[in-house]
XYZ file of C-alpha atoms in Angstrom:
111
model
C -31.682 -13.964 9.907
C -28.324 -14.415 8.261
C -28.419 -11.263 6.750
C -29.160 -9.687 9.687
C -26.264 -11.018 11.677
C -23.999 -10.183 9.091
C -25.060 -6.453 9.020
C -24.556 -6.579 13.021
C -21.390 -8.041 13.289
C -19.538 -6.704 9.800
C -21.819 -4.321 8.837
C -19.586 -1.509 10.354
C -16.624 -2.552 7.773
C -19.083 -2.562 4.718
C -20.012 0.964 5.766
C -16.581 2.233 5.995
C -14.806 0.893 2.655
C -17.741 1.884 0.317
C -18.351 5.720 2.167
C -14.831 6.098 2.481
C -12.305 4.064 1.558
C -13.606 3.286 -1.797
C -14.869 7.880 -2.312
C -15.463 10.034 0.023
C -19.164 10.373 0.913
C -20.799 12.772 2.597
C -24.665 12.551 3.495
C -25.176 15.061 0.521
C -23.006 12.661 -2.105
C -24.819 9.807 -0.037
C -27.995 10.887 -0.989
C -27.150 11.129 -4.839
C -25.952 7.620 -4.242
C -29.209 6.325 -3.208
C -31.271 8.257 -5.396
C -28.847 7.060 -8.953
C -28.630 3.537 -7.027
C -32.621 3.059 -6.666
C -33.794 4.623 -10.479
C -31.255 2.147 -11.363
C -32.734 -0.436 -10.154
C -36.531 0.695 -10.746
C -35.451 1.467 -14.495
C -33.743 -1.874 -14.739
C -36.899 -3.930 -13.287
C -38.932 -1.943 -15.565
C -37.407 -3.200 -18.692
C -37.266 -6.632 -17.006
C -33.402 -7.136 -16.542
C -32.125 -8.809 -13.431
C -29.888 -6.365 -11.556
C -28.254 -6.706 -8.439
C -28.937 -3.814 -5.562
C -25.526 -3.933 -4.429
C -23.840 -3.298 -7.530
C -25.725 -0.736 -8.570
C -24.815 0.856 -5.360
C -21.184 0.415 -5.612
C -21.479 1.783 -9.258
C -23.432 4.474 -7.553
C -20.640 5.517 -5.049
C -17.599 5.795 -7.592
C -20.129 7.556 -10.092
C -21.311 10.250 -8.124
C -17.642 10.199 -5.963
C -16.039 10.673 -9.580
C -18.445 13.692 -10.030
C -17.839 15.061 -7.072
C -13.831 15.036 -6.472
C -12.421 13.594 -9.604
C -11.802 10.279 -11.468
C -8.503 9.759 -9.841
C -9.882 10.356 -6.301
C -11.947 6.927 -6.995
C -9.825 3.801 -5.743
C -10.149 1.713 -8.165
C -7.102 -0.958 -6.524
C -10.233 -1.328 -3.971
C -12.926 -1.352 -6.878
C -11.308 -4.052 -8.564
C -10.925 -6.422 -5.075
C -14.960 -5.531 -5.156
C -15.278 -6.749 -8.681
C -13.004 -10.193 -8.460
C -15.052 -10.618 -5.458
C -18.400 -10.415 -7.279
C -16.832 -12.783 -9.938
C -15.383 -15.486 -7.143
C -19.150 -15.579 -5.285
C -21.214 -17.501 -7.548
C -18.604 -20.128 -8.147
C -17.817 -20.092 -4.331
C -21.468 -20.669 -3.624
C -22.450 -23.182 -5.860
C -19.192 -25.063 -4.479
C -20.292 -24.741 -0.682
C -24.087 -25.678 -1.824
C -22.574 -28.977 -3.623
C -20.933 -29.846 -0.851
C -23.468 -29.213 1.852
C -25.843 -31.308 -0.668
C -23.490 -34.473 -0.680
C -22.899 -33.846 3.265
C -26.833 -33.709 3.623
C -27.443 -36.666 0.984
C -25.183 -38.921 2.903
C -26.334 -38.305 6.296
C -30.018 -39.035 5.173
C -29.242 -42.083 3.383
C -27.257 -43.514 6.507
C -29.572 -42.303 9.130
């Protein structure tokens, strides 16, 4: 359900920087994205490594957007936002889910 309401109410923005602020996509390029992004993925599971769909799809996008128009065309100021923000959400998380615990702990023990 979360997921969901994410995709409706920011969805839009994840759209726009990955098929064009990060390359320019067309549905053409977008289609080599999806097809690179999913034998990634199927090739990966195959050999039994745990891979994440998103990155694979980013890697996707400035892959096939470096193919198409160029190395340089590929923002890679915006890639490397994308990557500290991949490195900040596991830490992030398991700090949130600590907390929430302790919140959840103490209300139970007091109710």
């Amino acid at each position: 359900a979360f997921v969901a309401l994410g995709v409706f109410t920011l969805g839009y923005r994840v759209i726009r920087t990955l098929g064009r602020d990060l390359t320019q996509l067309d549905f053409h390029l977008a289609f080599c994205v999806e097809s690179a992004s999913t034998l990634s993925v199927v090739l990966a599971t195959t050999l039994g490594l745990p891979v994440s769909s998103t990155h694979c799809q980013v890697g996707a996008i400035v892959a096939v957007g470096a193919a198409r128009h160029g190395i340089r065309e590929a923002n890679f100021t915006l890639l490397s936002k994308i990557g500290v923000a991949w490195v900040l959400t596991i830490p992030s998380a398991a700090a949130l889910s600590a907390m929430l615990t302790l919140v959840a702990r103490r209300a139970i023990r007091s109710g």
